Coordinates of C-alpha atoms and ligand atoms in Angstrom, one line a residue:
M28 CA 78.8 93.6 83.1
S29 CA 75.2 94.7 83.6
A30 CA 76.3 98.4 83.6
I31 CA 78.2 97.8 80.4
S32 CA 75.9 95.9 78.1
G33 CA 72.6 97.1 76.6
E34 CA 73.6 100.8 76.4
E35 CA 75.4 102.6 73.6
F36 CA 78.1 104.8 75.1
D37 CA 79.6 107.9 73.5
L38 CA 83.1 106.7 74.2
L39 CA 84.8 103.4 75.0
V40 CA 88.3 103.7 76.5
I41 CA 90.5 100.6 76.3
G42 CA 93.3 100.5 78.8
G43 CA 93.4 101.7 82.4
G44 CA 96.9 103.2 82.5
I45 CA 97.4 106.9 83.2
T46 CA 96.5 107.7 79.5
G47 CA 93.2 105.8 79.5
C48 CA 92.1 106.9 83.0
G49 CA 93.0 110.6 82.1
V50 CA 90.9 110.4 79.0
A51 CA 88.0 108.8 80.8
R52 CA 88.0 111.5 83.4
D53 CA 88.3 114.3 81.0
A54 CA 85.6 112.9 78.7
A55 CA 83.1 112.3 81.5
M56 CA 83.7 115.8 82.9
R57 CA 82.8 117.1 79.5
G58 CA 79.5 115.3 79.6
L59 CA 80.2 112.3 77.5
R60 CA 78.8 108.9 78.4
V61 CA 82.0 106.9 79.0
V62 CA 83.0 103.4 79.7
L63 CA 86.6 102.4 80.5
V64 CA 87.8 98.8 80.7
E65 CA 91.2 97.6 81.9
R66 CA 92.4 93.9 81.4
D67 CA 94.2 93.7 84.8
D68 CA 94.3 96.6 87.3
F69 CA 94.7 100.3 86.8
A70 CA 98.4 101.1 86.5
S71 CA 99.3 97.4 86.2
G72 CA 101.2 98.3 83.1
T73 CA 103.8 100.9 82.5
S74 CA 102.0 103.5 84.6
G75 CA 102.9 101.6 87.9
R76 CA 106.6 101.1 87.0
S77 CA 107.8 104.6 86.2
S78 CA 110.4 106.7 88.1
R79 CA 107.3 108.4 89.7
L80 CA 108.5 111.9 88.6
V81 CA 106.3 114.7 87.5
H82 CA 109.1 116.6 85.8
G83 CA 109.9 118.9 83.0
G84 CA 112.6 116.5 81.8
I85 CA 115.8 118.6 82.1
R86 CA 117.6 115.9 80.0
Y87 CA 115.3 116.5 77.1
L88 CA 117.0 119.9 76.6
E89 CA 120.1 118.1 75.5
H90 CA 118.1 116.5 72.6
G91 CA 116.6 119.9 71.7
Q92 CA 113.1 118.7 72.6
L93 CA 112.0 122.2 73.8
H94 CA 108.4 121.7 73.1
L95 CA 108.2 118.6 75.3
V96 CA 110.1 120.4 78.1
R97 CA 107.7 123.4 77.9
E98 CA 104.6 121.2 77.9
S99 CA 106.0 119.1 80.8
I100 CA 106.9 122.1 82.9
R101 CA 103.4 123.5 82.4
E102 CA 101.8 120.2 83.3
R103 CA 104.0 119.8 86.3
E104 CA 102.8 123.2 87.6
T105 CA 99.2 122.3 86.9
L106 CA 99.4 118.9 88.7
L107 CA 101.1 120.6 91.7
R108 CA 98.1 122.9 91.8
I109 CA 95.2 120.4 91.3
A110 CA 96.7 117.5 93.2
P111 CA 98.9 118.6 96.1
H112 CA 98.1 115.4 97.9
L113 CA 99.6 113.4 95.1
V114 CA 102.2 115.6 93.6
E115 CA 104.8 117.2 95.7
P116 CA 107.9 119.3 95.0
L117 CA 111.2 117.5 95.0
A118 CA 114.7 119.1 95.3
F119 CA 117.4 117.6 93.1
T120 CA 121.1 118.0 93.7
W121 CA 123.2 117.7 90.5
P122 CA 126.9 117.2 91.4
I123 CA 129.5 118.1 88.9
Y124 CA 132.8 116.2 88.7
R125 CA 136.0 117.3 86.7
G126 CA 135.7 116.2 83.1
A127 CA 132.0 115.6 83.3
R128 CA 129.9 115.5 80.0
V129 CA 127.7 118.1 81.5
G130 CA 130.0 120.8 83.0
K131 CA 129.1 123.9 85.0
L132 CA 128.5 126.2 82.1
K133 CA 126.3 123.8 80.2
L134 CA 124.3 122.9 83.4
S135 CA 123.7 126.5 84.4
A136 CA 122.6 127.4 80.9
G137 CA 120.3 124.4 80.9
L138 CA 118.8 125.2 84.3
F139 CA 118.4 128.8 83.3
L140 CA 116.4 127.8 80.3
Y141 CA 114.4 125.3 82.4
Q142 CA 113.6 128.1 84.8
L143 CA 112.6 130.5 82.1
M144 CA 110.2 127.9 80.7
S145 CA 108.3 127.8 83.9
L146 CA 107.4 131.4 83.4
G147 CA 108.4 132.4 86.9
K148 CA 106.4 129.7 88.6
A149 CA 109.1 127.3 89.6
R150 CA 111.4 127.7 92.6
A151 CA 114.7 129.2 91.5
F152 CA 117.7 126.8 90.9
A153 CA 121.0 127.6 92.5
M154 CA 124.6 126.8 91.4
L155 CA 126.7 125.5 94.2
D156 CA 130.5 125.2 94.9
A157 CA 131.9 121.8 95.9
A158 CA 131.6 122.6 99.7
A159 CA 127.9 123.7 99.3
T160 CA 127.2 120.5 97.3
L161 CA 128.7 118.3 100.0
G162 CA 126.9 120.4 102.5
R163 CA 123.6 119.3 100.9
E164 CA 124.7 115.7 100.3
S165 CA 127.5 114.7 102.5
E166 CA 127.7 111.1 101.2
L167 CA 128.6 112.1 97.7
S168 CA 132.1 111.4 96.5
S169 CA 134.3 114.4 97.0
A170 CA 137.0 113.2 94.5
G171 CA 137.1 115.5 91.6
L172 CA 133.9 117.3 92.7
T173 CA 134.0 120.9 91.3
G174 CA 130.5 122.0 92.3
G175 CA 126.9 121.3 91.5
A176 CA 123.5 122.7 91.3
V177 CA 120.1 122.4 93.1
Y178 CA 116.9 122.6 91.2
Y179 CA 113.3 121.5 91.7
D180 CA 110.9 119.2 90.0
A181 CA 108.1 117.0 91.5
R182 CA 107.4 113.4 92.5
T183 CA 104.2 111.4 92.6
D184 CA 102.9 107.9 93.4
D185 CA 102.3 106.8 89.8
A186 CA 99.8 104.0 90.5
R187 CA 97.8 106.3 92.9
L188 CA 97.7 109.1 90.3
T189 CA 96.3 106.6 87.9
I190 CA 93.7 105.1 90.3
V191 CA 92.6 108.6 91.3
N192 CA 91.9 109.5 87.7
A193 CA 89.8 106.3 87.3
I194 CA 87.9 107.1 90.4
A195 CA 87.4 110.7 89.3
A196 CA 86.0 109.4 86.0
E197 CA 83.5 107.3 87.8
Q198 CA 82.5 110.2 90.1
N199 CA 81.7 112.1 86.9
G200 CA 79.4 109.3 85.7
A201 CA 81.8 107.0 83.7
V202 CA 81.5 103.3 84.0
V203 CA 85.0 102.2 85.0
S204 CA 85.9 98.5 85.2
N205 CA 89.2 96.9 86.0
H206 CA 89.9 93.2 85.5
T207 CA 87.8 93.4 82.2
R208 CA 89.6 92.7 78.9
V209 CA 88.7 93.6 75.4
T210 CA 88.9 90.5 73.3
D211 CA 87.6 91.7 70.0
V212 CA 86.5 94.7 68.2
I213 CA 82.9 94.7 66.9
R214 CA 82.6 96.2 63.4
H215 CA 79.8 97.4 61.3
G216 CA 81.4 97.1 57.8
A217 CA 84.8 98.5 58.4
K218 CA 83.7 100.9 61.1
A219 CA 84.4 99.9 64.8
V220 CA 81.2 100.2 66.8
G221 CA 82.1 98.5 70.0
A222 CA 84.0 95.6 71.6
M223 CA 83.6 92.3 73.1
V224 CA 84.8 92.3 76.8
V225 CA 85.3 89.5 79.3
G226 CA 85.6 89.7 83.1
Q227 CA 88.9 88.2 84.4
Y228 CA 87.2 86.5 87.3
S229 CA 83.6 86.1 86.3
G230 CA 84.6 84.8 82.9
E231 CA 81.4 86.5 81.8
S232 CA 81.5 88.2 78.4
S233 CA 79.6 91.1 77.0
E234 CA 79.2 93.4 74.1
V235 CA 80.0 97.1 74.6
R236 CA 78.6 99.5 72.0
A237 CA 80.2 103.0 71.6
R238 CA 80.1 105.7 69.0
A239 CA 83.8 106.4 69.5
I240 CA 86.7 104.2 70.8
V241 CA 90.0 105.2 72.2
S242 CA 92.7 102.6 72.5
A243 CA 95.2 103.5 75.3
T244 CA 96.8 100.2 75.7
G245 CA 100.4 101.6 75.8
V246 CA 102.9 98.9 75.0
W247 CA 100.2 96.4 74.3
E248 CA 99.4 98.5 71.2
K249 CA 102.9 97.4 70.1
Q250 CA 101.9 93.8 70.4
R251 CA 98.9 94.5 68.1
E252 CA 101.2 96.2 65.6
Q253 CA 103.7 93.4 65.7
R254 CA 100.9 90.9 65.0
A255 CA 100.2 93.0 61.9
H256 CA 103.8 92.6 61.1
Q257 CA 104.9 96.1 61.8
R258 CA 108.2 96.3 63.5
H259 CA 108.1 97.9 66.9
R260 CA 110.2 97.7 70.0
G261 CA 109.7 99.3 73.4
S262 CA 112.4 100.6 75.7
K263 CA 112.9 98.7 79.0
G264 CA 113.5 100.7 82.1
V265 CA 114.6 99.0 85.4
H266 CA 114.7 100.5 88.9
I267 CA 116.0 99.1 92.2
A268 CA 115.2 100.1 95.7
V269 CA 117.9 100.0 98.4
P270 CA 117.7 101.1 102.0
R271 CA 118.2 104.8 102.1
E272 CA 120.5 104.7 105.1
R273 CA 122.9 102.7 103.0
V274 CA 123.1 105.4 100.4
G275 CA 122.7 108.4 102.7
N276 CA 121.1 110.7 100.1
H277 CA 119.0 113.5 101.5
D278 CA 117.2 114.7 98.4
A279 CA 117.0 113.5 94.8
I280 CA 120.4 113.2 93.0
T281 CA 120.8 113.6 89.3
M282 CA 123.7 111.5 88.1
I283 CA 125.5 111.0 84.8
S284 CA 126.2 107.3 84.8
S285 CA 129.9 106.5 85.1
V286 CA 129.1 103.4 82.9
D287 CA 127.6 105.0 79.8
A288 CA 127.2 108.7 80.5
R289 CA 123.4 108.6 80.7
V290 CA 121.4 110.8 83.0
M291 CA 119.8 108.9 85.8
F292 CA 118.6 109.4 89.4
C293 CA 118.8 108.4 93.0
L294 CA 115.4 109.2 94.4
P295 CA 114.4 109.4 98.0
A296 CA 111.2 107.2 98.8
G297 CA 110.6 106.9 102.4
L298 CA 113.0 104.5 104.0
Q299 CA 114.4 103.6 100.6
T300 CA 116.3 105.1 97.8
I301 CA 115.2 104.2 94.3
I302 CA 117.9 104.0 91.7
G303 CA 117.0 104.2 88.0
T304 CA 116.6 103.9 85.4
T305 CA 118.0 101.8 82.5
D306 CA 116.9 102.5 78.9
T307 CA 117.4 99.6 76.5
W308 CA 115.5 98.2 73.6
T309 CA 113.5 95.1 74.3
D310 CA 111.3 92.6 72.6
E311 CA 109.9 91.3 75.9
S312 CA 106.3 91.2 76.4
P313 CA 104.9 93.7 78.9
E314 CA 103.5 90.9 81.0
S315 CA 106.8 89.1 81.4
V316 CA 109.3 92.1 81.4
H317 CA 111.7 91.8 84.3
P318 CA 115.0 93.1 85.6
T319 CA 118.1 91.1 84.8
A320 CA 121.4 90.7 86.7
S321 CA 123.2 93.0 84.3
D322 CA 120.5 95.7 84.6
V323 CA 120.9 95.6 88.4
D324 CA 124.8 95.6 88.1
Y325 CA 124.6 98.7 85.9
L326 CA 122.5 100.6 88.4
L327 CA 124.6 99.6 91.4
R328 CA 127.9 100.5 89.6
S329 CA 126.5 103.9 88.6
A330 CA 125.2 104.7 92.1
N331 CA 128.4 103.5 93.7
S332 CA 130.6 105.8 91.7
Y333 CA 128.6 108.8 93.2
F334 CA 128.2 107.2 96.7
P335 CA 131.5 105.2 97.2
R336 CA 131.1 104.7 100.9
A337 CA 127.8 102.9 100.3
E338 CA 129.6 100.0 98.4
L339 CA 126.2 98.8 97.3
T340 CA 125.9 95.1 96.3
L341 CA 123.1 92.8 95.2
D342 CA 122.4 92.0 98.9
D343 CA 121.3 95.6 99.4
V344 CA 118.6 95.3 96.7
V345 CA 115.2 95.2 98.4
S346 CA 113.3 95.1 95.1
A347 CA 114.0 95.4 91.4
W348 CA 111.3 95.9 88.7
A349 CA 111.1 96.8 85.0
G350 CA 108.7 98.6 82.8
I351 CA 108.5 99.2 79.1
R352 CA 108.2 102.7 77.6
P353 CA 105.7 103.0 74.8
L354 CA 107.8 105.1 72.5
A355 CA 106.0 106.7 69.5
S356 CA 108.9 106.5 67.0
A357 CA 112.3 105.1 66.0
Q358 CA 113.4 101.5 65.7
S359 CA 117.1 101.9 65.9
G360 CA 119.8 103.9 67.5
N361 CA 119.9 105.0 71.1
P362 CA 116.5 104.7 72.8
T363 CA 117.5 107.5 75.3
A364 CA 117.5 110.0 72.4
V365 CA 114.0 109.0 71.2
S366 CA 111.4 111.6 72.0
R367 CA 108.9 111.0 74.7
E368 CA 106.3 112.9 72.8
H369 CA 103.0 111.2 72.0
T370 CA 101.3 110.6 68.7
I371 CA 97.5 110.2 68.1
S372 CA 96.3 108.3 65.1
V373 CA 92.9 107.1 63.8
D374 CA 92.8 103.7 62.1
D375 CA 90.5 102.6 59.2
G376 CA 87.8 101.6 61.6
G377 CA 87.8 105.0 63.3
I378 CA 89.5 103.8 66.5
V379 CA 91.7 106.6 68.0
H380 CA 95.2 105.2 69.1
V381 CA 97.5 106.9 71.4
T382 CA 101.2 106.1 71.6
G383 CA 104.1 107.4 73.6
G384 CA 103.7 110.2 76.1
K385 CA 104.7 110.6 79.7
L386 CA 103.0 110.4 83.1
T387 CA 103.7 114.0 83.5
T388 CA 101.8 115.1 80.4
Y389 CA 98.9 112.7 80.7
R390 CA 96.3 115.6 81.3
S391 CA 97.2 117.6 78.3
M392 CA 97.4 114.5 76.2
A393 CA 93.9 113.4 77.4
A394 CA 92.5 116.9 76.6
E395 CA 93.9 116.7 73.1
I396 CA 92.4 113.2 72.6
V397 CA 89.0 114.2 74.0
D398 CA 88.9 117.2 71.7
R399 CA 89.3 114.8 68.8
V400 CA 86.6 112.5 70.1
Q401 CA 84.1 115.3 70.4
E402 CA 84.8 116.4 66.8
K403 CA 84.4 112.8 65.7
L404 CA 81.1 112.6 67.5
G405 CA 80.0 115.7 65.8
K406 CA 79.5 117.4 69.2
K407 CA 80.2 121.0 70.1
V408 CA 83.8 121.0 71.4
R409 CA 83.6 121.8 75.0
A410 CA 86.9 122.9 76.7
A411 CA 88.6 120.5 79.1
K412 CA 88.2 121.5 82.7
T413 CA 90.8 119.2 84.1
D414 CA 93.4 121.9 84.5
S415 CA 91.4 123.6 87.3
V416 CA 89.3 120.9 89.0
P417 CA 91.2 119.2 91.9
L418 CA 91.8 115.4 91.7
P419 CA 90.0 113.5 94.4
G420 CA 91.6 111.6 97.2
A421 CA 92.6 114.5 99.5
K422 CA 90.6 113.1 102.3
R423 CA 92.0 109.5 102.1
A424 CA 94.2 109.8 105.2
T425 CA 91.3 111.1 107.3
E426 CA 89.1 108.2 106.1
I427 CA 91.8 105.7 106.9
D428 CA 92.1 107.3 110.4
R429 CA 88.5 107.0 110.9
L430 CA 88.5 103.3 109.9
Q431 CA 91.3 102.7 112.4
R432 CA 89.5 104.5 115.2
D433 CA 86.3 102.5 114.5
D434 CA 87.9 99.2 114.5
R435 CA 91.3 99.0 116.3
R436 CA 92.2 95.7 114.6
L437 CA 92.4 97.7 111.4
A438 CA 95.1 99.9 112.9
Q439 CA 97.6 97.1 113.1
R440 CA 100.5 97.4 110.8
L441 CA 100.9 94.9 108.0
S442 CA 104.7 95.1 108.2
P443 CA 106.5 96.5 111.3
D444 CA 108.6 99.2 109.5
L445 CA 105.9 100.4 107.2
S446 CA 102.8 102.5 108.1
Y447 CA 100.3 100.5 106.0
T448 CA 97.5 98.9 108.1
G449 CA 94.4 96.9 107.5
A450 CA 92.5 100.1 107.1
H451 CA 94.4 100.8 103.9
L452 CA 93.3 97.5 102.5
V453 CA 89.6 98.1 103.5
Y454 CA 89.8 101.5 102.0
G455 CA 91.3 100.0 98.8
V456 CA 88.4 97.7 98.4
T457 CA 85.6 99.9 99.4
H458 CA 86.8 103.2 97.7
E459 CA 89.5 102.3 95.1
K460 CA 88.1 99.3 93.2
A461 CA 90.8 96.8 94.5
Q462 CA 89.8 93.2 93.7
T463 CA 93.0 91.2 94.2
L464 CA 96.0 91.0 96.6
S465 CA 98.2 92.4 93.9
D466 CA 95.8 95.4 93.5
L467 CA 96.2 96.0 97.2
L468 CA 99.9 95.2 97.9
I469 CA 101.4 96.5 94.7
R470 CA 99.2 99.5 93.7
R471 CA 96.8 100.6 96.5
T472 CA 99.8 100.4 98.8
P473 CA 103.4 100.0 97.4
L474 CA 104.2 97.5 100.1
A475 CA 105.5 94.9 97.6
F476 CA 108.2 97.4 96.4
E477 CA 109.2 98.1 100.0
T478 CA 109.8 94.7 101.5
R479 CA 112.2 92.0 100.6
D480 CA 109.7 89.3 100.2
H481 CA 107.3 91.7 98.4
G482 CA 104.4 90.9 100.8
K483 CA 104.5 87.1 100.4
S484 CA 104.6 86.4 104.1
I485 CA 101.5 88.5 104.8
A486 CA 99.5 87.6 101.8
A487 CA 97.3 85.0 103.7
H488 CA 96.7 87.5 106.5
V489 CA 95.7 90.2 104.0
A490 CA 93.3 87.8 102.2
E491 CA 91.6 87.1 105.6
I492 CA 91.1 90.9 106.2
V493 CA 89.6 91.5 102.8
A494 CA 87.8 88.2 102.2
P495 CA 84.4 89.3 103.7
L496 CA 84.4 92.5 101.7
L497 CA 85.1 90.6 98.4
G498 CA 83.0 87.6 99.1
W499 CA 85.9 85.1 99.1
N500 CA 85.4 81.7 100.4
E501 CA 88.3 79.4 101.5
P502 CA 89.3 78.1 98.0
T503 CA 89.1 81.5 96.5
K504 CA 91.4 82.9 99.3
N505 CA 93.9 80.3 98.5
A506 CA 93.6 80.9 94.8
R507 CA 94.2 84.6 95.3
V508 CA 97.2 84.1 97.4
R509 CA 98.7 81.8 94.8
E510 CA 97.9 84.2 92.1
F511 CA 99.6 87.0 94.1
E512 CA 102.7 84.8 94.6
A513 CA 102.9 84.3 90.8
D514 CA 102.5 88.0 90.2
I515 CA 105.3 89.1 92.5
E516 CA 107.5 86.3 91.2
R517 CA 107.0 87.6 87.6
M518 CA 107.4 91.2 88.5
F519 CA 110.3 91.2 91.0
T520 CA 112.5 88.2 90.2
I521 CA 116.0 89.3 88.8
G522 CA 116.5 87.0 85.9
P523 CA 119.9 85.8 84.6
T524 CA 119.2 87.3 81.2
Ligands
FAD623 C1 111.1 102.9 83.5 C2 110.2 104.0 83.2 C3 110.3 105.2 83.8 C4 109.4 106.2 83.6 N1 109.5 107.3 84.4 C5 108.6 108.4 84.1 C6 108.6 109.5 85.0 O1 109.3 109.5 86.0 N2 107.8 110.5 84.6 C7 107.0 110.5 83.6 O2 106.3 111.4 83.3 N3 106.9 109.4 82.7 C8 107.7 108.3 83.0 N4 107.6 107.2 82.3 C9 106.7 107.1 81.2 C10 105.2 106.8 81.7 O3 105.3 105.8 82.7 C11 104.5 106.2 80.6 O4 104.4 107.1 79.4 C12 103.0 106.0 80.9 O5 102.8 105.3 82.1 C13 102.2 105.3 79.8 O6 100.9 105.1 80.2 P1 99.9 104.4 79.3 O7 98.5 104.5 80.0 O8 99.9 104.9 77.9 O9 100.3 102.8 79.3 P2 100.1 101.7 80.4 O10 100.2 102.2 81.8 O11 100.9 100.5 80.0 O12 98.5 101.3 80.2 C14 98.0 100.5 79.2 C15 96.9 99.6 79.8 O13 96.2 99.0 78.8 C16 95.8 97.7 79.4 N5 95.3 96.9 78.3 C17 96.2 96.3 77.3 N6 95.4 95.5 76.5 C18 94.1 95.6 76.9 C19 92.9 95.0 76.5 N7 92.8 94.2 75.5 N8 91.8 95.3 77.2 C20 91.8 96.1 78.2 N9 92.9 96.7 78.7 C21 94.1 96.4 78.0 C22 97.1 97.2 80.1 O14 96.7 96.2 81.1 C23 97.6 98.5 80.7 O15 97.2 98.7 82.0 C24 108.5 106.1 82.6 C25 108.4 104.9 81.9 C26 109.2 103.8 82.2 C27 109.0 102.5 81.5

């Protein structure tokens, strides 16, 4: 709070999802004095619940959204270049079955266009016959299989990509504060000149003054609009994680759901396969959005039709979670067809609002927003440098190794099958601004997604490890464990409706 109050910033960014963190980093790199506040943790909203793909969005071609595909492919290539430690190429096999909505001709034309848009930078796709398709992915159903294709996109760790942008903003001089909520906008006449913020744990409140404000609150923006009686709905997307050995996929699989003919994926993620996603309108609040039994059933049925030997059931589901897409337009019809493009608008008080977008395009979106902010501040528009400067974090593994060597107790695994250790937790607190058990077990490591109890059985042990670093006494430790249990219950419980 002392770093926030008593100074007029050039820019206040509200919201620490990928959009807000990307804007803060870009603005700080262009020399603006920036403060970012996030009500919970970085990536605790939609940015930590995505399909974790950095992709051109092959399916958008069907909807004629060529501009979005072109931008997404360009950004995919940029992120592969500036963050090879966070964004890595991923091979996708797309099997084709007799009578499929997307047949061989349509798929090869689409992939040709997709390839063309990468201006020669992407690895070439290949069309396959049925035998070659099964050669790549032997567990796929062979009944009616006529062939397939292999093409390349990329994957990331969405929460880590977000956190790294927050850290990079801080390294460039921004004040970056998670667990700090904006409660009110301060106005001078009609003009917004700052905000009241309150610390989630200190309860301390403070004024932040800024010459420009960007609201990057994603689906929380919708709540504000709803309060202003504008109708807005988000689109809910559910994923499930199942043991990879049960599915037997090698790479990523692009599927056309047998239930409703939507494009969806089976994605390899370490020991697991992530199946997703759904796309349905929702009025749920982003804090309480959760998967339902019918969401999970839809995903299992869709995957089972491609991998019949798996015979996946609810018992195979290690974790299930939901997020809400902040769509920029459309209130009716099919949410799958709604563009994932973003809109930038300025309200009467001068606050810049961003809606929509994708994880993949966060960097170019941030550049566009910071251009607008510089103009608004009457500053000479300096070009963004975020397309060439590497994102930090490449030395994390080395640092974690060093911590483990220095203190052997920190080398102990938190869970027998997963590689996360006490050192990951210590690093999360000392280098990545983690303050709670959820910060550590959901976002600094994805352990909660990868264990059936979501980390509940190790929460007290984790609290012991980080308590000295975070200054927790016995009652605080207990309170943090209870809070974590409530968080995982809210996030991972499969509700009846
Ligand atoms: C199921 C699903 C799958 C997806 N898959 C992909 C994918 O594979 N690839 C891709 O490119 N995109 C994907 N997306 C889209 C992508 O995840 C989103 O576009 C992106 O994460 C939105 O980021 P954001 O920063 O705008 O919103 P958020 O991440 O929701 O961030 C908004 C933040 O604002 C904070 N906030 C709200 N109110 C306040 C306040 N008063 N004070 C301070 N902070 C506040 C919230 O806590 C939140 O952290 C997917 C989305 C979903 C739902």
